[in-house]
Each structure stands twice: as structure tokens, then as C-alpha cells.
mmCIF file of C-alpha atoms in Angstrom:
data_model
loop_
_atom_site.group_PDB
_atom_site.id
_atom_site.type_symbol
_atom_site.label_atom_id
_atom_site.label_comp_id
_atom_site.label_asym_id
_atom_site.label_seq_id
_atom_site.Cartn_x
_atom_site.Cartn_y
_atom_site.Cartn_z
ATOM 1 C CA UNK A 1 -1.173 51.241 70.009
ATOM 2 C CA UNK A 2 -0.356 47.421 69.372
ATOM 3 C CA UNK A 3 3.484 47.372 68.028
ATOM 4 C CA UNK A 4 3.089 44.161 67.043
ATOM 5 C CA UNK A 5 3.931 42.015 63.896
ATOM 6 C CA UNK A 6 0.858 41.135 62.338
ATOM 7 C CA UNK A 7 1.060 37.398 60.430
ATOM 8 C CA UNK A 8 -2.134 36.296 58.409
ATOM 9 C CA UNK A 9 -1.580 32.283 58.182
ATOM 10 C CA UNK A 10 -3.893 30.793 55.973
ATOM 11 C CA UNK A 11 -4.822 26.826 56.008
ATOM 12 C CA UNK A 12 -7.052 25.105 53.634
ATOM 13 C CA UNK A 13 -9.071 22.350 55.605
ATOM 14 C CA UNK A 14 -10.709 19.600 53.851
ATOM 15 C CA UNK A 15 -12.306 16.881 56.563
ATOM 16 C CA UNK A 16 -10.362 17.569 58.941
ATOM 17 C CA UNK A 17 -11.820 17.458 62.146
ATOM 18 C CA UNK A 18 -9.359 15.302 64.358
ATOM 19 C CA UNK A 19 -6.712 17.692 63.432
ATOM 20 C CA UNK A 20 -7.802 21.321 62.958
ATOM 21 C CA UNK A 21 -8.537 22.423 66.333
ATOM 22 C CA UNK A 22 -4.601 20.938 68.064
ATOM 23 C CA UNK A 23 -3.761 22.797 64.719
ATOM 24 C CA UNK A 24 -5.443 26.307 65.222
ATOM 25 C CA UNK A 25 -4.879 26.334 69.021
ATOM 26 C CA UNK A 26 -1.232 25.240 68.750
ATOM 27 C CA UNK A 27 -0.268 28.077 67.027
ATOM 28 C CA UNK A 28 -1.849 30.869 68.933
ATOM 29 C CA UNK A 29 -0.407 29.271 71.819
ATOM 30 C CA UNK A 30 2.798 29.469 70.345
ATOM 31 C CA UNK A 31 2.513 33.181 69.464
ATOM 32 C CA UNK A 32 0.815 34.290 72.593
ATOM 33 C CA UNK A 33 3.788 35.629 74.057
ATOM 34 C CA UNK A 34 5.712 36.682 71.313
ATOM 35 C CA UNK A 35 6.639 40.275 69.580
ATOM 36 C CA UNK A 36 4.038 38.928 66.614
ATOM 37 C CA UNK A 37 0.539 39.009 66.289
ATOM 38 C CA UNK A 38 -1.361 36.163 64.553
ATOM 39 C CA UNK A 39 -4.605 35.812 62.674
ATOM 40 C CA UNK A 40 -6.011 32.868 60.833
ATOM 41 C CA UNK A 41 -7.617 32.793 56.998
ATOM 42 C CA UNK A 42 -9.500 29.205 56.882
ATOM 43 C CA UNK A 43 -10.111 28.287 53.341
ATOM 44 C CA UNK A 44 -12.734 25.334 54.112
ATOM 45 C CA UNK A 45 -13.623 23.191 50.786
ATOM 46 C CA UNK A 46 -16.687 21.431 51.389
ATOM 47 C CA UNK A 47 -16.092 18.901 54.533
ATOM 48 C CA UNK A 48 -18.511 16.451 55.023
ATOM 49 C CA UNK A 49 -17.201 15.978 59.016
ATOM 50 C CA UNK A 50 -17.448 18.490 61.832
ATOM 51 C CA UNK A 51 -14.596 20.592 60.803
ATOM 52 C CA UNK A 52 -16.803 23.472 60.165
ATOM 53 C CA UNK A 53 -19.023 23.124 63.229
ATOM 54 C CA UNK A 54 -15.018 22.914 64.531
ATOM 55 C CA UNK A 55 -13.877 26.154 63.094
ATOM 56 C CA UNK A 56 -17.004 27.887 63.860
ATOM 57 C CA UNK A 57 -16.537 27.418 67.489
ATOM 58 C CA UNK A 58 -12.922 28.080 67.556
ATOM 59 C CA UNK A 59 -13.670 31.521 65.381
ATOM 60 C CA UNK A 60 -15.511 32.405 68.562
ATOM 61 C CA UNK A 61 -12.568 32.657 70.870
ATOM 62 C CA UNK A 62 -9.430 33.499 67.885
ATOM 63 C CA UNK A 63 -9.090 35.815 65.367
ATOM 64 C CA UNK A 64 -9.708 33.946 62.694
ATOM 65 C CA UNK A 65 -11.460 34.838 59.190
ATOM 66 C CA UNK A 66 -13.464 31.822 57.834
ATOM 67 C CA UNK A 67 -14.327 31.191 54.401
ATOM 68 C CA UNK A 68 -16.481 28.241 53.481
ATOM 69 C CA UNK A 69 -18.416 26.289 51.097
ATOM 70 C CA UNK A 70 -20.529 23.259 50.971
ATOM 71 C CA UNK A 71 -19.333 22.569 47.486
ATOM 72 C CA UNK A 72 -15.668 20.568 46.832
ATOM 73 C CA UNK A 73 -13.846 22.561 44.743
ATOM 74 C CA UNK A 74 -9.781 20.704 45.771
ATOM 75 C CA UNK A 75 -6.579 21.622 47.711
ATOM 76 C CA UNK A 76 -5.205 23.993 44.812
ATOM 77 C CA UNK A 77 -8.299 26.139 44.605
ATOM 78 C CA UNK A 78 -8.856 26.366 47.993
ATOM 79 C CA UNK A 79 -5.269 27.414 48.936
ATOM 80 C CA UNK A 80 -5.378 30.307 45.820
ATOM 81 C CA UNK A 81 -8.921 31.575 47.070
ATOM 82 C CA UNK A 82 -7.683 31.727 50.986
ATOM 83 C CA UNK A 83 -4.207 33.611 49.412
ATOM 84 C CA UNK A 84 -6.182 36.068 47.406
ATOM 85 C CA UNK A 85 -8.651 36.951 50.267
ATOM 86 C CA UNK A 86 -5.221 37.945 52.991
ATOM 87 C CA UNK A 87 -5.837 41.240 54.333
ATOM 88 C CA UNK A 88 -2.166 41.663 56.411
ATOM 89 C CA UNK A 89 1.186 42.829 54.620
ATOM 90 C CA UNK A 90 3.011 39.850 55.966
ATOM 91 C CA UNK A 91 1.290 36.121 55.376
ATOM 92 C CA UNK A 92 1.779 32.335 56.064
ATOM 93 C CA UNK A 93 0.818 29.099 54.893
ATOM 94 C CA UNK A 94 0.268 25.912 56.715
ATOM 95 C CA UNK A 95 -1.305 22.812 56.016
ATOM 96 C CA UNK A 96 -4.310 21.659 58.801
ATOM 97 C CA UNK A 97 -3.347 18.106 59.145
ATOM 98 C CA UNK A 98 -1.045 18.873 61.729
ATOM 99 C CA UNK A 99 2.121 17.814 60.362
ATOM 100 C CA UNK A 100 3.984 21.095 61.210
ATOM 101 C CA UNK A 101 5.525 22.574 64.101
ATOM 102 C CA UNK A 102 4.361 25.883 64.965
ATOM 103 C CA UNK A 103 7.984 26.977 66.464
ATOM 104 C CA UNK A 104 9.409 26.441 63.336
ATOM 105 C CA UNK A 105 7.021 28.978 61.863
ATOM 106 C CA UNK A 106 8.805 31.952 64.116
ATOM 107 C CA UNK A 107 12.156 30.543 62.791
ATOM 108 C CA UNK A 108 10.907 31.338 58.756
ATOM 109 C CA UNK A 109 9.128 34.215 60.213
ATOM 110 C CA UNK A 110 12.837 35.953 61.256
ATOM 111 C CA UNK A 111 14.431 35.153 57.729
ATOM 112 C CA UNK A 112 12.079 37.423 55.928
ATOM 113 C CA UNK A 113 12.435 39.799 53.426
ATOM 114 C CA UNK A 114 10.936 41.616 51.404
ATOM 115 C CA UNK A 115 11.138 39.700 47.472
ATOM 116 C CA UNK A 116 11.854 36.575 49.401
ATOM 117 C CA UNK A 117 9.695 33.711 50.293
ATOM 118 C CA UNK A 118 11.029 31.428 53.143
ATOM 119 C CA UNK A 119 10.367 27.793 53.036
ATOM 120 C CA UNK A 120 10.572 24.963 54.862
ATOM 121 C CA UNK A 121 11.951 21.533 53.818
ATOM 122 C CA UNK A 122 10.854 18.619 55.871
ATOM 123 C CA UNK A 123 14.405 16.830 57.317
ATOM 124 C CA UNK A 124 13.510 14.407 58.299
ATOM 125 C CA UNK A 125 10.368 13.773 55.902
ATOM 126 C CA UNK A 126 8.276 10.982 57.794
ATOM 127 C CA UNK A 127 6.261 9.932 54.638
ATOM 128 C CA UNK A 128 6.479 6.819 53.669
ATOM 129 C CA UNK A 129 8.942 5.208 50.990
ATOM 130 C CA UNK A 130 6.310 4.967 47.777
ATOM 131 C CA UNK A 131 5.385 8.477 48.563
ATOM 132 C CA UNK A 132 9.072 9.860 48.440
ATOM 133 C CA UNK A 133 9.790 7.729 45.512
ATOM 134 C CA UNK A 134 7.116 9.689 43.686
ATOM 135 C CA UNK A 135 8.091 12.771 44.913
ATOM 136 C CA UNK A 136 11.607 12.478 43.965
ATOM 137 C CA UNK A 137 10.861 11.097 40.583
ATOM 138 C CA UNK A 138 8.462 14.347 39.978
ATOM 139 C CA UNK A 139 11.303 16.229 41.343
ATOM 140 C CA UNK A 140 13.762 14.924 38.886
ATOM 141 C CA UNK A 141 11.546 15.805 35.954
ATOM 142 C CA UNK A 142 10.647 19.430 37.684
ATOM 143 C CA UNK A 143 14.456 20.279 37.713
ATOM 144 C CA UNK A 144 15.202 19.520 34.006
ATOM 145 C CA UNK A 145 11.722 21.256 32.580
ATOM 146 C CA UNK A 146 12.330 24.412 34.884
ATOM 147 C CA UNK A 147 16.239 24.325 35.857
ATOM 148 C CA UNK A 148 14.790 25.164 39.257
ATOM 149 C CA UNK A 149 16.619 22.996 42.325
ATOM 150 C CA UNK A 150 14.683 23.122 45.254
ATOM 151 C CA UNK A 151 15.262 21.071 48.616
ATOM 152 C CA UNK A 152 11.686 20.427 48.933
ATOM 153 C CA UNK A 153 8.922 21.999 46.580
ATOM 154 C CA UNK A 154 6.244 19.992 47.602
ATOM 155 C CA UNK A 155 5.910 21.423 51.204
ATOM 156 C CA UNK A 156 3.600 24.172 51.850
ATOM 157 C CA UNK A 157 5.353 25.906 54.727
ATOM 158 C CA UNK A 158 6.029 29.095 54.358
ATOM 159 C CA UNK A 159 5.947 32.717 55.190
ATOM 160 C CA UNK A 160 6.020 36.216 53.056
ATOM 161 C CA UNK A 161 5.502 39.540 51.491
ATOM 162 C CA UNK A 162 1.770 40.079 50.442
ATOM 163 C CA UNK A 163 3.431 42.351 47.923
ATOM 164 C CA UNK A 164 5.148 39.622 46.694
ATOM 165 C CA UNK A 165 2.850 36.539 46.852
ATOM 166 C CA UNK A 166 0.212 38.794 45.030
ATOM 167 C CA UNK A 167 2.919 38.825 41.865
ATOM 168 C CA UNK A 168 2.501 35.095 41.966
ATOM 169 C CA UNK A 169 -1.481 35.058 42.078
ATOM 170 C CA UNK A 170 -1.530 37.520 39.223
ATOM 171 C CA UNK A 171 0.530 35.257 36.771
ATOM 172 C CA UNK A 172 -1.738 33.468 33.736
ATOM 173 C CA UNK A 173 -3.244 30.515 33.995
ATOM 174 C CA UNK A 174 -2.225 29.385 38.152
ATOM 175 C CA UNK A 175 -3.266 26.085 39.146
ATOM 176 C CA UNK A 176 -1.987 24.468 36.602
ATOM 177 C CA UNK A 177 -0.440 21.337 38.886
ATOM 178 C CA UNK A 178 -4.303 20.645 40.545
ATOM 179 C CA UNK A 179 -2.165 17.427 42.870
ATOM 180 C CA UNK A 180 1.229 19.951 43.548
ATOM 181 C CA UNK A 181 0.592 23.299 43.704
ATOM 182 C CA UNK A 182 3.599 24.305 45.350
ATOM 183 C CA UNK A 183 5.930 23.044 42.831
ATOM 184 C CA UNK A 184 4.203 25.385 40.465
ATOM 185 C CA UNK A 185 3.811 28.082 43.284
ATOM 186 C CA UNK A 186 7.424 28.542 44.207
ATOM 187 C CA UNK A 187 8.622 27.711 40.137
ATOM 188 C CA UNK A 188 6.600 30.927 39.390
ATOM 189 C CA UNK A 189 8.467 32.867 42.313
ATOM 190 C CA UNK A 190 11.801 32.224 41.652
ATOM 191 C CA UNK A 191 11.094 32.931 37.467
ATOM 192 C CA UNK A 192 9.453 36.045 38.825
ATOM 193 C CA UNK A 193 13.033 36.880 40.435
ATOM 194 C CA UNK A 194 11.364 35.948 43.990
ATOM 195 C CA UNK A 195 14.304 34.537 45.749
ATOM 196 C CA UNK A 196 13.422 31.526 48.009
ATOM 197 C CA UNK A 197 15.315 30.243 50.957
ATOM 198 C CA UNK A 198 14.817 27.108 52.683
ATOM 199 C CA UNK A 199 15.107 25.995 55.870
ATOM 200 C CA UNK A 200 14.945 22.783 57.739
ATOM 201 C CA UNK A 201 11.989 21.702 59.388
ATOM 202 C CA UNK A 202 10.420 19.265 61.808
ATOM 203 C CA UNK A 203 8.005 16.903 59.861
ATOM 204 C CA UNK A 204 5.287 14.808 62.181
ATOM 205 C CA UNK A 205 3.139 12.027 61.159
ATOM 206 C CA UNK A 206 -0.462 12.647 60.891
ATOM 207 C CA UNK A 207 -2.137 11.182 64.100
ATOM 208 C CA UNK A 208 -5.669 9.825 61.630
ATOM 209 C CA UNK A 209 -6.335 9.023 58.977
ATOM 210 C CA UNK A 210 -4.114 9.636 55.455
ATOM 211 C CA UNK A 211 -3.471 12.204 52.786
ATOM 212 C CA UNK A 212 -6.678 12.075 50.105
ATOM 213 C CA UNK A 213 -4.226 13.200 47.185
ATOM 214 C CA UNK A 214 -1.693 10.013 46.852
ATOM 215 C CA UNK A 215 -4.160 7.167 46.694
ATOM 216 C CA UNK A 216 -3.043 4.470 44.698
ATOM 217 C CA UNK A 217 -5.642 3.698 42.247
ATOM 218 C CA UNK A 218 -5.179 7.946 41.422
ATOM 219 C CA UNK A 219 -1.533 7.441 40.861
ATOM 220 C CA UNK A 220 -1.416 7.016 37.288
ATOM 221 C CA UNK A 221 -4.029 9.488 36.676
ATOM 222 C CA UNK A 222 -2.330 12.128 38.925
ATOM 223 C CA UNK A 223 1.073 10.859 37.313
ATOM 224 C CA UNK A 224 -0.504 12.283 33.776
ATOM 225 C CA UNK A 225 -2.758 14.825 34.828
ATOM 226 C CA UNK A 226 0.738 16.616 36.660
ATOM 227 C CA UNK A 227 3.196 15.826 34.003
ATOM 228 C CA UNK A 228 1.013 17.767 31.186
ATOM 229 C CA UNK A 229 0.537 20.709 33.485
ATOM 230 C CA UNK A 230 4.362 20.912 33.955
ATOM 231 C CA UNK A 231 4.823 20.764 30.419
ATOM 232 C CA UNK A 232 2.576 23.578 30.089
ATOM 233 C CA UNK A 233 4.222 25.602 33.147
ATOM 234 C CA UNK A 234 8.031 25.175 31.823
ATOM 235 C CA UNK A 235 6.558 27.175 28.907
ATOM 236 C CA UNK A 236 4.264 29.726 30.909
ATOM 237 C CA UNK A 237 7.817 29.962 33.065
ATOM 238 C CA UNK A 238 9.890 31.105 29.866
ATOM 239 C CA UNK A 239 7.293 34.344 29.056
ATOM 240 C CA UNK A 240 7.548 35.358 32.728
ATOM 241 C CA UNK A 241 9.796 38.649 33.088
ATOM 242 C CA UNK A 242 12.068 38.351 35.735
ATOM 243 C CA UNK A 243 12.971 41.553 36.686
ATOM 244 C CA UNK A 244 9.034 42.788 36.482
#
């Protein structure tokens, strides 16, 4: 009988075929050893490169459930289809672009509790300075709609509870914040009485290519588009029952 720990990590992937397989492959290598068993959820969203000729082969040779589509739906839908399709008790989330360190993940992994997500904050972030400007402006604005304080909301790093990352999914109206999902994601945990504790983290730069969210002609647009949905999520936030 396998005693194992069984972690379901889920990753969207969006074009991301210098990165996914060093991504995949990192972290079974990583785990292969350990007291904890690992499985992959792919959440593909209509690449136009070889990452699904990529994940196809690696599939092959890992245990790793693949979900994809030839049609672009974006990051936030992809992430909330790959979460609602988990199978194990016990999940993660990582991003593809390999950005992450997969040691860190056992580190969040022995934090865990159940009605607790565990999160990583990037120290040192490596983004660059317009980037973190935004992100700290947002992150001003965040804290006064939502009184929430968080180290570093934007980073989708994390491990927990099926039980309690299904509470999340189940809220109204999720995916409000289509450019940052995890602000809303871990706002709606901690208003669901989800306690959240973060934990430093390495952060790498991406070895191609850049982030198709922050480019700069969609600043304004995303700038808008973000502060109207958390507008809309303070006052989703303020019917949620805490103690449910």
C-alpha cells in the first residue's frame, strides 16, 4: 500500500513551450525521493506553440492529467477550470513559466493545515520596477477596499485543503479580477475565515520571452477593467459569512 502524501499541483500553460517541460520535470525530480507523492492537473488554454505536443509527450512518462482546448479562453479561467477538475484531498498551484522553485513547494507543503492556505511571497521579487510600481499601487487600493494586508497577493504559489479551496470556487460570481486572480482568490479565503500564511520564496527570472498580461498599451485598460471588479468584490466580500 503506497503511504504516501498525495499533492495534485495544477499549472495553467498558455504558449509555453521553452518553459513547461524544465517546469514539469523539475518538480517530479524534486519529489522523487520524498515522503509525498505528486501528480500534475495541466489546464492548457489554447497555445498556438508546441506546448501541447510538449505536455502530451511528457503525460507519457508522469502522472499527469491534461486538460486542453484549442480555443483561448485567459489565465483566470483556465486556473478556476484546472482547480475545479482536482481529484486529490491536498492540492497546489504553480505557474508554468518557470519562475518558482520546486523546493520551496515542500517548505509550504509542511505548514499545512487544514482551513489554511499557505502562500508564498516572492523576496526577492525579480520583476522589474514599472511592474512593482503597479503592483504596489493595486495593492494600496486592495488593502483599503478589503482591509486585507497581504505580503504578496499577486503570486500564485501555493498549497491546500481541497475542502477548503472548493469553499472558494463555490462563492458567486469568481473571476471577477480577469488580470489578478489571486488578489481576488486569497481576499475570498481570508473573508471566508480561511486563514493564510505566507512564506518567503525564491523568485527567478523567466529565461524567454515576457509575461502576456502587463503589456503596456493594456495598462490602462487592465488598470480599469481591475479597479471595477474590485469595487464589485469589496462588496461580494461584505455578504460572505465568515464562520460558514
Amino acid at each position: 500500500m503506497d503511504s504516501k502524501l498525495k499533492l495534485e499541483i495544477v499549472t495553467p500553460v498558455y504558449n509555453e513551450e521553452k518553459h513547461i517541460e524544465d517546469t514539469i520535470i523539475g518538480f517530479f525530480d524534486e519529489f522523487e525521493t520524498s515522503n509525498v507523492s505528486i501528480s500534475f492537473l495541466i489546464s492548457e488554454d489554447g497555445s498556438t506553440d508546441n506546448s501541447v505536443k510538449i505536455i502530451n509527450k511528457l503525460a507519457k512518462n508522469y502522472p499527469i492529467k491534461f486538460l486542453t482546448s484549442s480555443i483561448r479562453k485567459n489565465y483566470t479561467d483556465a486556473v478556476i477550470l484546472g482547480l475545479k477538475n482536482t481529484r486529490e484531498d491536498i492540492l497546489g498551484f504553480v505557474d508554468s513559466d518557470g519562475q518558482y522553485d520546486p523546493k520551496d513547494l515542500k517548505i509550504l507543503l509542511s505548514k499545512l493545515e487544514k482551513g489554511k492556505l499557505v502562500v508564498g511571497y516572492r523576496y526577492p521579487r525579480v520583476d522589474n520596477i514599472f511592474r512593482k510600481l503597479i503592483s504596489n499601487s493595486f495593492k494600496y487600493l486592495y488593502s483599503k477596499l478589503t482591509g486585507i494586508n497581504l505580503q504578496d497577493p499577486s503570486c500564485g504559489y501555493f498549497v491546500g485543503y481541497k475542502s477548503d479551496i472548493k469553499r472558494i470556487l463555490n462563492t458567486d460570481n469568481l473571476g471577477l479580477l480577469k488580470e489578478g486572480f489571486w488578489w481576488e482568490f486569497y481576499a475570498r479565503a481570508k473573508y471566508l475565515g480561511i486563514d493564510i500564511e505566507e512564506l518567503p520564496i525564491k523568485h527567478f527570472h523567466r529565461n524567454y520571452g515576457n509575461t502576456v498580461v502587463f503589456k503596456l498599451h493594456r495598462i490602462p485598460k487592465i488598470g480599469i477593467s481591475n479597479i471595477i471588479g474590485l469595487i464589485r468584490l469589496s462588496n461580494i466580500l461584505n455578504k460572505l459569512d465568515k464562520h460558514d
